[in-house]
Coordinates of C-alpha atoms in Angstrom, one line a residue:
Chain S
M113 CA 100.3 108.9 68.0
M114 CA 97.7 106.1 67.6
R115 CA 96.7 105.3 64.1
I116 CA 94.1 102.7 63.1
E117 CA 94.9 101.1 59.8
K118 CA 91.5 100.5 58.1
S119 CA 92.5 99.0 54.8
Y120 CA 92.5 95.5 56.2
F121 CA 89.2 93.6 56.3
A122 CA 87.3 96.8 55.2
D123 CA 84.4 94.7 53.9
E124 CA 83.9 93.1 57.3
R125 CA 83.4 96.3 59.2
D126 CA 80.6 98.8 59.4
D127 CA 83.0 101.6 60.6
D128 CA 80.4 102.8 63.1
L129 CA 82.9 103.0 66.0
H130 CA 82.8 106.3 67.8
E131 CA 85.0 105.6 70.8
I132 CA 87.8 103.4 69.5
G133 CA 90.6 105.5 68.2
Q134 CA 89.4 108.6 70.0
P135 CA 91.1 110.0 73.1
R136 CA 88.8 109.8 76.1
Q137 CA 89.6 111.0 79.6
R138 CA 89.6 108.6 82.5
A139 CA 86.6 109.2 84.8
D140 CA 88.8 109.3 87.8
V141 CA 91.6 111.6 86.5
L142 CA 90.6 114.7 88.5
G143 CA 90.8 112.7 91.8
H144 CA 94.2 111.3 90.8
V145 CA 95.8 114.7 90.1
T146 CA 94.4 116.3 93.2
G147 CA 95.3 113.5 95.5
I148 CA 91.6 113.1 96.5
T149 CA 91.1 109.6 95.0
S150 CA 90.6 107.3 97.9
F151 CA 92.7 104.2 98.1
Y152 CA 91.9 101.5 100.7
A153 CA 94.5 102.8 103.2
D154 CA 93.3 106.4 102.9
R155 CA 91.1 106.4 106.0
N156 CA 91.6 106.8 109.7
H157 CA 89.4 105.3 112.4
E158 CA 89.5 106.0 116.1
G159 CA 91.0 103.0 117.8
M160 CA 92.0 101.3 114.6
L161 CA 94.2 98.2 115.3
H162 CA 97.0 97.1 113.1
L163 CA 97.4 93.5 111.9
K164 CA 100.8 92.0 111.3
M165 CA 101.5 88.4 110.3
V166 CA 103.9 86.0 111.9
R167 CA 105.5 84.3 109.0
S168 CA 107.5 81.1 108.5
P169 CA 111.3 81.6 108.4
H170 CA 111.5 78.1 106.9
H171 CA 110.8 76.8 103.3
H172 CA 109.4 73.6 104.7
A173 CA 108.9 72.6 108.3
R174 CA 106.6 70.8 110.7
I175 CA 105.0 73.0 113.4
R176 CA 105.6 71.4 116.8
S177 CA 104.0 74.1 118.9
I178 CA 103.1 77.8 118.9
D179 CA 103.5 79.8 122.1
I180 CA 101.8 83.2 121.9
S181 CA 101.9 84.1 125.6
A182 CA 104.8 86.6 125.5
A183 CA 103.3 88.3 122.4
A184 CA 99.8 88.4 123.9
A185 CA 101.2 90.1 127.0
H186 CA 103.2 92.7 125.1
P187 CA 102.0 96.3 125.7
G188 CA 99.5 97.4 123.0
V189 CA 98.7 93.9 121.8
R190 CA 94.9 93.1 121.8
R191 CA 94.8 89.6 120.4
V192 CA 96.9 87.0 118.5
L193 CA 94.9 84.8 116.1
L194 CA 95.8 81.2 115.2
A195 CA 94.5 78.7 112.8
A196 CA 91.9 77.4 115.3
D197 CA 90.4 80.9 115.4
V198 CA 89.5 80.8 111.7
P199 CA 86.0 79.4 111.1
H200 CA 86.8 77.6 107.8
N201 CA 90.6 77.6 107.6
I202 CA 90.8 76.8 103.9
Y203 CA 91.5 79.2 101.1
T204 CA 90.7 78.1 97.5
I205 CA 90.4 81.0 95.1
L206 CA 87.7 79.5 92.9
S207 CA 85.9 77.1 95.4
F208 CA 82.8 79.2 95.1
I209 CA 82.3 78.1 91.5
G210 CA 83.1 74.5 92.5
I211 CA 86.8 74.5 91.4
L212 CA 89.1 72.8 93.9
P213 CA 91.6 71.9 95.2
E214 CA 91.2 73.0 98.8
D215 CA 94.9 72.7 99.5
E216 CA 95.8 75.9 101.4
P217 CA 95.1 77.0 105.0
V218 CA 94.5 80.7 105.8
L219 CA 96.9 80.2 108.8
A220 CA 99.2 77.3 108.9
F221 CA 98.8 74.7 111.7
D222 CA 100.6 71.4 111.0
K223 CA 103.2 72.4 108.5
V224 CA 104.6 75.4 106.7
R225 CA 105.3 74.9 103.0
W226 CA 107.0 78.1 101.9
M227 CA 109.2 80.8 103.5
G228 CA 106.7 83.6 104.5
E229 CA 103.6 81.4 105.0
P230 CA 101.4 83.0 107.6
V231 CA 101.2 81.2 111.0
A232 CA 99.6 83.8 113.3
A233 CA 98.1 87.2 113.1
V234 CA 99.0 89.8 115.8
L235 CA 96.5 92.7 116.4
A236 CA 97.9 95.7 118.2
D237 CA 97.3 99.4 118.8
S238 CA 100.2 100.5 116.7
P239 CA 102.2 99.1 113.8
R240 CA 105.2 99.2 116.1
A241 CA 103.6 97.2 118.9
A242 CA 102.4 94.7 116.3
A243 CA 105.9 94.3 114.8
E244 CA 107.4 93.9 118.3
A245 CA 104.9 91.3 119.2
V246 CA 105.4 89.3 116.0
A247 CA 109.0 88.8 117.2
L248 CA 107.7 87.4 120.5
V249 CA 105.6 84.6 119.0
Q250 CA 107.5 81.4 119.7
V251 CA 107.0 78.8 116.9
D252 CA 108.8 75.5 117.4
Y253 CA 109.6 74.3 113.9
D254 CA 111.0 70.9 112.8
P255 CA 112.6 71.8 109.5
L256 CA 112.0 69.4 106.6
P257 CA 113.8 68.9 103.3
A258 CA 112.6 71.5 100.8
I259 CA 112.3 71.2 97.0
F260 CA 112.8 74.2 94.6
D261 CA 113.1 72.6 91.2
V262 CA 110.0 71.6 89.2
E263 CA 111.6 68.5 87.6
E264 CA 113.3 67.3 90.8
A265 CA 109.9 67.7 92.5
M266 CA 108.5 65.2 90.1
Q267 CA 111.2 62.6 90.8
P268 CA 110.4 59.5 93.0
G269 CA 111.5 60.2 96.6
A270 CA 111.2 64.0 96.3
P271 CA 110.0 65.6 99.6
L272 CA 106.2 65.9 99.5
V273 CA 105.2 69.6 99.5
N274 CA 101.5 69.4 99.9
E275 CA 99.7 66.4 101.4
Y276 CA 96.4 67.3 99.8
H277 CA 97.7 66.2 96.4
G278 CA 99.7 63.2 97.6
Q279 CA 102.2 64.0 94.9
N280 CA 104.1 67.2 93.8
W281 CA 101.8 67.9 90.8
Y282 CA 98.2 68.7 90.1
A283 CA 96.2 65.8 88.7
Y284 CA 94.3 66.8 85.6
D285 CA 91.5 64.8 84.2
S286 CA 93.9 64.1 81.3
G287 CA 96.5 62.7 83.7
D288 CA 99.6 64.0 85.3
A289 CA 99.7 66.8 82.7
R290 CA 97.2 68.8 80.8
K291 CA 97.6 67.1 77.4
V292 CA 96.9 68.4 73.9
R293 CA 97.4 66.1 70.9
L294 CA 97.0 66.7 67.2
G295 CA 98.2 64.4 64.4
D296 CA 101.2 62.2 64.9
V297 CA 104.4 63.9 66.2
A298 CA 106.6 60.8 65.7
K299 CA 105.7 60.7 62.0
G300 CA 106.2 64.5 61.8
F301 CA 109.7 64.4 63.3
A302 CA 110.6 61.5 61.0
E303 CA 109.6 63.6 58.0
A304 CA 111.4 66.8 59.1
D305 CA 114.6 68.0 57.5
V306 CA 115.8 69.7 60.7
V307 CA 114.8 69.1 64.3
L308 CA 115.6 71.6 67.1
E309 CA 115.1 71.0 70.8
Q310 CA 115.7 73.8 73.4
R311 CA 115.1 74.4 77.1
Y312 CA 113.7 77.7 78.3
Q313 CA 113.6 78.8 81.9
S314 CA 111.9 81.9 83.5
S315 CA 112.1 83.3 87.0
P316 CA 109.1 84.2 89.1
I317 CA 108.1 87.8 88.4
E318 CA 106.7 90.1 91.1
Q319 CA 103.9 92.5 89.9
A320 CA 105.3 95.2 92.2
P321 CA 102.4 97.6 92.4
S322 CA 103.1 101.0 94.0
E323 CA 100.3 100.4 96.5
T324 CA 100.9 97.3 98.6
S325 CA 98.2 94.7 99.1
G326 CA 95.8 95.1 102.0
C327 CA 92.5 96.3 103.4
V328 CA 90.9 98.3 106.1
V329 CA 87.9 96.8 107.9
V330 CA 85.4 98.8 109.9
P331 CA 82.7 97.1 112.0
D332 CA 79.2 98.5 111.4
Q333 CA 76.7 98.6 114.3
N334 CA 74.3 96.2 112.7
G335 CA 76.5 93.1 112.6
R336 CA 78.0 93.9 109.3
F337 CA 81.6 94.7 108.4
T338 CA 82.7 97.1 105.8
C339 CA 85.9 96.1 104.1
Y340 CA 87.8 98.7 102.1
T341 CA 90.1 96.7 99.9
G342 CA 92.7 97.1 97.1
T343 CA 91.6 93.8 95.5
Q344 CA 91.4 93.4 91.8
A345 CA 88.8 90.7 92.2
M346 CA 86.0 92.2 94.2
F347 CA 83.6 89.3 94.0
F348 CA 86.2 86.6 94.4
S349 CA 87.3 88.4 97.6
L350 CA 83.8 88.9 98.9
T351 CA 82.7 85.3 98.4
N352 CA 86.0 83.8 99.6
A353 CA 85.8 85.9 102.8
A354 CA 82.2 84.8 103.4
I355 CA 83.3 81.1 103.0
I356 CA 86.3 81.4 105.2
L357 CA 84.4 83.3 107.9
D358 CA 81.3 81.1 107.6
V359 CA 79.0 84.1 107.4
P360 CA 76.4 85.0 104.7
E361 CA 77.7 87.5 102.1
S362 CA 75.1 89.9 103.3
K363 CA 77.1 90.5 106.5
L364 CA 80.0 91.8 104.4
H365 CA 80.1 95.1 102.6
F366 CA 83.1 95.3 100.3
V367 CA 84.2 98.7 99.0
G368 CA 86.9 98.9 96.3
G369 CA 87.6 99.4 92.7
T370 CA 90.3 101.9 93.3
V371 CA 93.5 99.9 93.0
G372 CA 97.0 101.4 93.3
G373 CA 98.4 99.1 90.6
G374 CA 97.6 95.4 90.5
F375 CA 98.8 93.6 87.3
G376 CA 97.3 90.4 88.6
G377 CA 99.0 90.5 92.0
K378 CA 95.8 91.5 93.8
T379 CA 93.6 88.7 92.6
D380 CA 94.2 86.3 95.5
T381 CA 92.1 86.8 98.6
V382 CA 94.9 86.9 101.2
C383 CA 94.2 90.0 103.3
E384 CA 90.4 90.4 103.7
P385 CA 89.3 87.3 105.5
I386 CA 91.8 87.5 108.4
A387 CA 91.3 91.3 108.7
I388 CA 87.5 90.9 108.9
L389 CA 87.9 88.1 111.5
A390 CA 90.2 90.4 113.5
S391 CA 87.5 93.0 113.4
M392 CA 84.8 90.5 114.5
V393 CA 86.8 89.3 117.5
T394 CA 87.9 92.7 118.7
G395 CA 85.0 94.9 117.6
Q396 CA 87.6 97.4 116.4
A397 CA 88.5 98.8 112.9
I398 CA 91.5 96.9 111.5
S399 CA 94.3 97.9 109.1
F400 CA 96.2 95.2 107.4
Q401 CA 98.7 96.5 104.9
F402 CA 101.6 94.5 103.4
N403 CA 104.9 96.2 103.9
R404 CA 107.1 96.5 100.8
H405 CA 109.0 93.3 101.8
E406 CA 105.8 91.3 102.1
E407 CA 104.6 92.7 98.8
M408 CA 107.8 91.7 97.0
Q409 CA 108.3 88.3 98.7
M410 CA 105.0 87.0 100.0
S411 CA 102.4 88.1 97.5
S412 CA 102.0 85.6 94.7
P413 CA 104.2 86.3 91.6
R414 CA 103.9 85.1 88.0
A415 CA 105.0 81.4 88.1
A416 CA 108.5 80.5 87.0
E417 CA 108.2 78.1 84.0
R418 CA 110.5 75.6 82.4
I419 CA 109.7 74.8 78.9
Y420 CA 111.2 72.3 76.5
L421 CA 110.3 73.0 72.9
K422 CA 111.1 70.5 70.1
H423 CA 110.2 71.6 66.5
G424 CA 110.6 69.7 63.2
V425 CA 110.9 71.9 60.1
M426 CA 111.2 71.4 56.4
K427 CA 113.8 73.3 54.4
D428 CA 111.0 75.2 52.6
G429 CA 110.0 76.7 56.0
R430 CA 107.0 74.5 57.0
I431 CA 106.9 73.4 60.6
V432 CA 105.7 69.8 60.5
A433 CA 106.0 68.8 64.2
C434 CA 106.0 70.4 67.6
E435 CA 106.4 68.8 71.0
V436 CA 106.1 70.8 74.2
R437 CA 106.9 69.9 77.8
C438 CA 106.0 72.8 80.1
Y439 CA 106.5 72.8 83.9
V440 CA 104.7 75.6 85.8
D441 CA 106.1 76.2 89.3
S442 CA 102.9 76.7 91.4
G443 CA 104.9 77.1 94.6
A444 CA 103.5 75.4 97.7
Y445 CA 99.8 75.8 96.9
S446 CA 97.5 75.9 93.8
R447 CA 95.9 79.4 93.8
L448 CA 95.4 80.1 90.1
S449 CA 98.3 78.0 88.8
P450 CA 96.3 74.9 87.7
Y451 CA 94.2 77.3 85.6
G452 CA 97.3 79.1 84.3
T453 CA 98.8 75.8 83.3
N454 CA 95.6 75.0 81.4
K455 CA 96.0 78.2 79.6
A456 CA 99.6 77.4 78.8
A457 CA 98.5 74.1 77.3
A458 CA 95.8 75.8 75.2
H459 CA 98.2 78.5 74.1
F460 CA 100.9 76.3 72.6
P461 CA 102.1 76.0 69.9
G462 CA 101.4 79.7 69.4
P463 CA 99.7 81.3 66.4
Y464 CA 101.1 78.8 64.0
T465 CA 99.5 76.0 62.0
I466 CA 101.4 72.7 62.7
P467 CA 99.9 69.4 61.7
N468 CA 101.5 67.3 64.4
V469 CA 101.5 68.5 67.9
A470 CA 102.0 67.0 71.4
I471 CA 101.8 69.2 74.5
D472 CA 102.2 68.2 78.1
A473 CA 101.8 71.0 80.6
Y474 CA 102.5 70.2 84.3
C475 CA 101.4 72.2 87.3
V476 CA 104.1 71.4 89.9
Y477 CA 104.3 72.1 93.6
T478 CA 107.5 73.2 95.2
N479 CA 108.5 75.0 98.5
R480 CA 108.5 78.4 96.8
T481 CA 106.1 81.3 97.2
P482 CA 102.7 80.3 95.7
S483 CA 102.4 81.8 92.2
S484 CA 99.1 83.0 90.7
A485 CA 97.8 85.7 88.3
M486 CA 99.9 88.2 86.4
R487 CA 99.2 89.7 83.0
G488 CA 98.5 86.9 80.6
F489 CA 99.9 84.2 83.0
G490 CA 100.3 80.8 81.4
C491 CA 100.8 82.4 78.0
T492 CA 103.4 85.1 78.3
I493 CA 106.4 82.9 79.2
G494 CA 105.3 80.4 76.5
D495 CA 105.3 83.2 74.0
F496 CA 108.8 84.2 74.9
A497 CA 110.0 80.7 74.5
L498 CA 108.1 80.1 71.2
E499 CA 109.2 83.3 69.5
V500 CA 112.9 82.8 70.5
Q501 CA 112.5 79.3 69.1
M502 CA 111.0 80.6 65.9
D503 CA 114.0 82.9 65.3
K504 CA 116.3 80.0 66.0
L505 CA 114.5 77.7 63.6
A506 CA 114.5 80.4 60.8
R507 CA 118.2 80.8 61.2
L508 CA 118.8 77.1 61.1
I509 CA 117.2 76.8 57.6
G510 CA 118.6 80.1 56.4
M511 CA 115.3 81.9 56.2
D512 CA 114.2 85.4 57.2
P513 CA 112.5 85.1 60.6
L514 CA 109.5 87.2 59.5
E515 CA 109.0 85.2 56.3
F516 CA 109.3 82.0 58.3
R517 CA 106.4 83.2 60.4
F518 CA 104.3 84.1 57.3
I519 CA 104.7 80.5 56.0
N520 CA 103.5 79.1 59.3
A521 CA 101.0 81.7 60.4
Y522 CA 97.5 80.4 61.2
R523 CA 94.7 81.3 58.9
D524 CA 91.0 81.0 59.1
G525 CA 89.8 77.4 58.9
D526 CA 93.2 76.0 60.0
M527 CA 92.8 73.3 62.8
K528 CA 94.5 74.4 66.0
A529 CA 96.3 71.9 68.3
H530 CA 93.4 71.8 70.7
H531 CA 91.0 70.9 67.9
Q532 CA 89.2 74.2 67.4
P533 CA 89.2 75.7 63.9
T534 CA 90.8 79.1 63.6
E535 CA 88.4 82.0 63.2
G536 CA 89.0 85.7 62.8
A537 CA 92.8 85.4 62.4
A538 CA 94.7 88.6 61.7
L539 CA 98.3 87.6 62.3
I540 CA 99.3 87.9 58.7
E541 CA 97.9 91.4 58.4
C542 CA 99.6 92.4 61.6
M543 CA 102.9 91.2 60.3
Q544 CA 102.3 92.9 57.0
E545 CA 101.7 96.2 58.8
A546 CA 104.6 95.7 61.1
A547 CA 106.9 95.0 58.2
K548 CA 105.8 98.2 56.5
I549 CA 106.3 100.3 59.6
A550 CA 109.7 98.8 60.4
H551 CA 110.8 98.9 56.8
W552 CA 111.5 95.2 57.1
P553 CA 111.9 93.7 53.6
V554 CA 109.4 90.9 52.9
D555 CA 108.9 89.0 49.7
P556 CA 105.8 90.4 47.8
R557 CA 104.1 87.0 47.9
F558 CA 103.9 87.3 51.7
M559 CA 102.7 90.9 51.5
A560 CA 99.9 89.6 49.2
M561 CA 98.7 86.9 51.6
S562 CA 95.5 87.1 53.6
S563 CA 94.3 85.4 56.8
R564 CA 91.1 84.6 54.8
K565 CA 91.9 81.7 52.6
G566 CA 90.9 82.0 49.0
S567 CA 90.8 85.8 49.1
Chain I
M192 CA 105.6 108.4 124.9
S193 CA 106.4 112.1 125.0
K194 CA 104.6 114.4 122.7
V195 CA 106.3 117.3 120.8
A196 CA 104.5 120.4 119.6
V197 CA 105.2 121.1 115.9
H198 CA 104.3 124.5 114.4
F199 CA 104.6 124.6 110.6
D200 CA 102.8 125.8 107.5
L201 CA 100.9 123.3 105.4
N202 CA 99.9 124.4 102.0
G203 CA 100.1 128.1 103.1
K204 CA 98.1 127.6 106.4
A205 CA 99.6 127.7 109.9
R206 CA 99.3 124.4 111.8
S207 CA 100.2 123.3 115.3
E208 CA 100.2 119.6 116.1
F209 CA 101.3 117.4 118.9
V210 CA 103.2 114.5 117.6
D211 CA 104.8 111.4 119.1
G212 CA 108.5 111.4 119.3
G213 CA 109.8 109.4 116.4
A214 CA 106.6 109.9 114.3
T215 CA 107.3 110.6 110.7
L216 CA 106.0 113.5 108.6
L217 CA 103.9 111.0 106.7
D218 CA 102.2 109.8 109.9
L219 CA 101.6 113.4 110.8
L220 CA 100.0 114.3 107.5
R221 CA 98.0 111.2 106.9
T222 CA 97.0 110.0 110.4
R223 CA 96.7 113.3 112.4
I224 CA 95.8 115.8 109.8
G225 CA 94.1 113.6 107.3
D226 CA 95.9 114.8 104.2
M227 CA 96.0 111.5 102.3
S228 CA 97.6 112.8 99.2
P229 CA 101.1 111.6 100.1
K230 CA 101.0 107.8 99.7
A231 CA 102.7 105.1 101.7
G232 CA 104.2 102.9 99.0
C233 CA 107.2 101.5 100.7
L234 CA 107.9 103.3 104.0
Q235 CA 111.6 103.0 103.3
G236 CA 112.4 105.9 101.1
S237 CA 112.6 104.1 97.8
C238 CA 109.3 104.7 95.8
G239 CA 108.7 108.4 96.0
C240 CA 104.9 108.1 96.5
C241 CA 105.1 110.2 99.7
T242 CA 107.1 113.1 98.1
V243 CA 106.2 116.5 99.6
L244 CA 108.0 119.9 99.5
I245 CA 109.7 121.3 102.5
D246 CA 110.7 124.9 102.0
G247 CA 110.3 124.2 98.3
E248 CA 112.6 121.1 98.2
P249 CA 111.3 117.6 97.4
R250 CA 111.5 115.4 100.5
L251 CA 110.3 111.9 101.3
A252 CA 107.7 112.2 104.1
C253 CA 108.1 108.5 105.1
I254 CA 111.7 109.0 106.2
T255 CA 111.4 112.6 107.5
L256 CA 110.7 113.1 111.2
A257 CA 107.6 115.2 111.9
E258 CA 109.7 117.3 114.3
D259 CA 111.9 118.3 111.4
V260 CA 109.3 120.5 109.8
Q261 CA 109.3 122.8 112.9
G262 CA 108.9 126.4 111.5
R263 CA 109.0 125.3 107.9
E264 CA 106.7 125.3 104.9
V265 CA 105.3 122.0 103.8
E266 CA 103.4 121.5 100.5
T267 CA 101.4 118.5 99.4
A268 CA 99.5 117.7 96.2
R269 CA 96.3 118.8 98.0
G270 CA 97.6 122.4 98.0
L271 CA 98.4 122.5 94.3
P272 CA 95.2 124.2 93.0
D273 CA 95.1 127.9 93.6
G274 CA 92.8 129.7 96.1
A275 CA 90.0 129.7 93.6
G276 CA 90.3 125.9 93.1
R277 CA 91.8 126.2 89.7
L278 CA 94.2 123.4 88.8
H279 CA 97.9 124.0 88.8
P280 CA 99.4 123.8 85.3
L281 CA 101.1 120.5 86.2
Q282 CA 97.8 119.0 87.2
Q283 CA 96.2 120.1 83.9
A284 CA 99.2 118.8 81.9
F285 CA 98.9 115.4 83.7
I286 CA 95.2 115.3 82.7
D287 CA 95.8 116.4 79.1
G288 CA 98.8 114.2 78.6
F289 CA 97.3 110.9 80.0
A290 CA 100.1 110.9 82.6
T291 CA 98.2 109.1 85.3
Q292 CA 96.7 105.6 85.3
C293 CA 96.2 104.1 88.8
G294 CA 97.0 107.4 90.4
F295 CA 99.0 106.1 93.3
C296 CA 102.3 107.7 92.2
T297 CA 100.7 110.9 90.9
P298 CA 100.7 113.1 94.0
G299 CA 104.4 112.4 94.6
M300 CA 105.3 112.8 91.0
L301 CA 103.5 116.2 90.8
M302 CA 105.4 117.4 93.8
A303 CA 108.8 116.3 92.5
A304 CA 107.9 118.1 89.2
K305 CA 106.8 121.2 91.1
A306 CA 110.2 121.4 92.9
L307 CA 111.9 121.2 89.5
L308 CA 109.8 124.0 88.0
N309 CA 110.3 126.2 91.0
R310 CA 114.0 125.8 90.6
K311 CA 114.2 125.7 86.8
P312 CA 111.2 127.0 84.9
N313 CA 112.7 126.0 81.6
P314 CA 113.9 122.4 82.2
T315 CA 115.4 120.1 79.5
R316 CA 114.1 116.6 79.1
A317 CA 117.2 115.4 80.9
D318 CA 116.3 117.7 83.8
V319 CA 112.8 116.3 84.1
I320 CA 114.1 112.7 84.0
D321 CA 116.6 113.5 86.8
A322 CA 113.9 115.3 88.8
I323 CA 111.6 112.3 88.9
S324 CA 114.3 109.7 89.1
G325 CA 113.3 109.0 92.7
N326 CA 109.6 108.4 91.8
F327 CA 108.4 105.0 90.7
C328 CA 105.5 104.6 88.3
R329 CA 104.3 101.1 87.5
C330 CA 101.4 101.8 85.1
T331 CA 101.8 104.4 82.4
G332 CA 105.5 104.2 81.9
Y333 CA 107.5 107.4 82.3
A334 CA 107.2 109.0 78.8
P335 CA 103.7 110.5 79.2
I336 CA 104.8 111.9 82.7
I337 CA 107.9 113.5 81.3
D338 CA 106.0 114.9 78.4
A339 CA 103.4 116.3 80.7
I340 CA 106.0 118.0 82.9
L341 CA 107.6 119.6 79.9
A342 CA 104.1 120.7 78.6
A343 CA 103.4 122.3 82.0
A344 CA 106.7 124.2 81.8
E345 CA 105.7 125.3 78.4
A346 CA 102.3 126.5 79.6
G347 CA 104.0 128.3 82.5
R348 CA 106.1 130.2 80.0
A349 CA 103.1 131.1 77.9
A350 CA 101.2 132.3 81.0

């Protein structure tokens, strides 16, 4: 059962919390256990059409031509949408707050840049007719060399993934990488007793919600469209749909908030704009639901990362230098990966005070599925690498891994790598409590430490 | 496409429906009847979100033909409360045990659990784990769900 340990920082708290630490029922629990909770797909509409995407079978290819005649003539098919049908055929997740780059089409027209990229949207009376017609759309592709490795993608002569950028990486205002600098790492490594450099690599991770991504759109009679959606980012989706469709937001009524599992995977606006457009051009209700294959393969995962960590430590346990090179695999488009890479740069070198730090975090484009949000993206994989590295460093100098962390833990007033002083630190106290619960022997001098210096 | 008449019981009530040949039980329940409690999580028989009972046995509605329930009894999560609207002990145990988060797997999970308790009112923890081994949950983790099913069995014994 949950226990709140109140002996730490007792003088900093009023202890007037009434909710924290108390079990409170979810407001929606009765609907959940009775099956009445309404998810986006839980509605039927007379004449509802089913949208299914034609997707690229190539990782990278030029589109020579698209022939929709056979698909459009297939029984049950109402319409096939192409890039030219989309009013503003550019998706940029944060363009509404002025954050670019506008590097991704809603429907591809000149090139496909990842396997699964949408090229056309088929609207049909039944899911079956839609699936049959998808197979009848003839796209003439000219395959191009593809690139799947972040470091190879940055080499001269690598195939160019995304022409918007002119290079296979995002250009930050600090240069090719998001850079963080503190002290003098060369001096730090020269002083160090031991230096360890390691390479860490993660795979893309799919959020895999039980409910697949999608939406149901119903045309109102007053020129408005109601969009029932499973999005986790209601206002991103509303505003992005309005931008892509070139209509005022007042023409769109978004209904959501009930999400059948998201974990970050329902943050991008990939279903609503095209489904609303489909409703606009047909006057019918539209259902667009990813199937399980699309959810696993086409929805944006957590980015794969490659991280090189180099630490210099003294035999007494102090880390004196840390150098990080981190490559975040954004896939073919940006979505939230330039932002995630920023977070990665800010998150290194972890909750440790190190006087000499140099961090270069690159957001790299490859011909893989675009990556985006997932639970702590930008930080989680870095934490994995950092904590494995901490254990290795402790072993190298023959020190207990927890005591090694006590020596280096950040405390209030310490300068972090990105030049912000530490405030409200509680790492030492968390480690003390964890050591007690786990019966992990720790030297009394560490158990007497505090995150508040001087106390 | 030819239609087939299907007569069956849904949550204790006689139903007769015309279905398309090849339509699944999930299509019939959700699209024709409007019982949205079985969920379409994968449509390939792997996630368990569409679990219903047919003659008391757990079955995946997404890979069961609608015609196959001819003359049989089908139960869904919508039928779990009793005639007076009182929650089934499993539903109450899921509430009390914080065994639901997003709610998408919950109806299928409840039906898999009901099939178990029908068959074995005093299940072991291993029995419960086995009974829900075909049902994915991506939010709460399985421990609160297993605990809730065991608590419901306990409540059933006390009742």
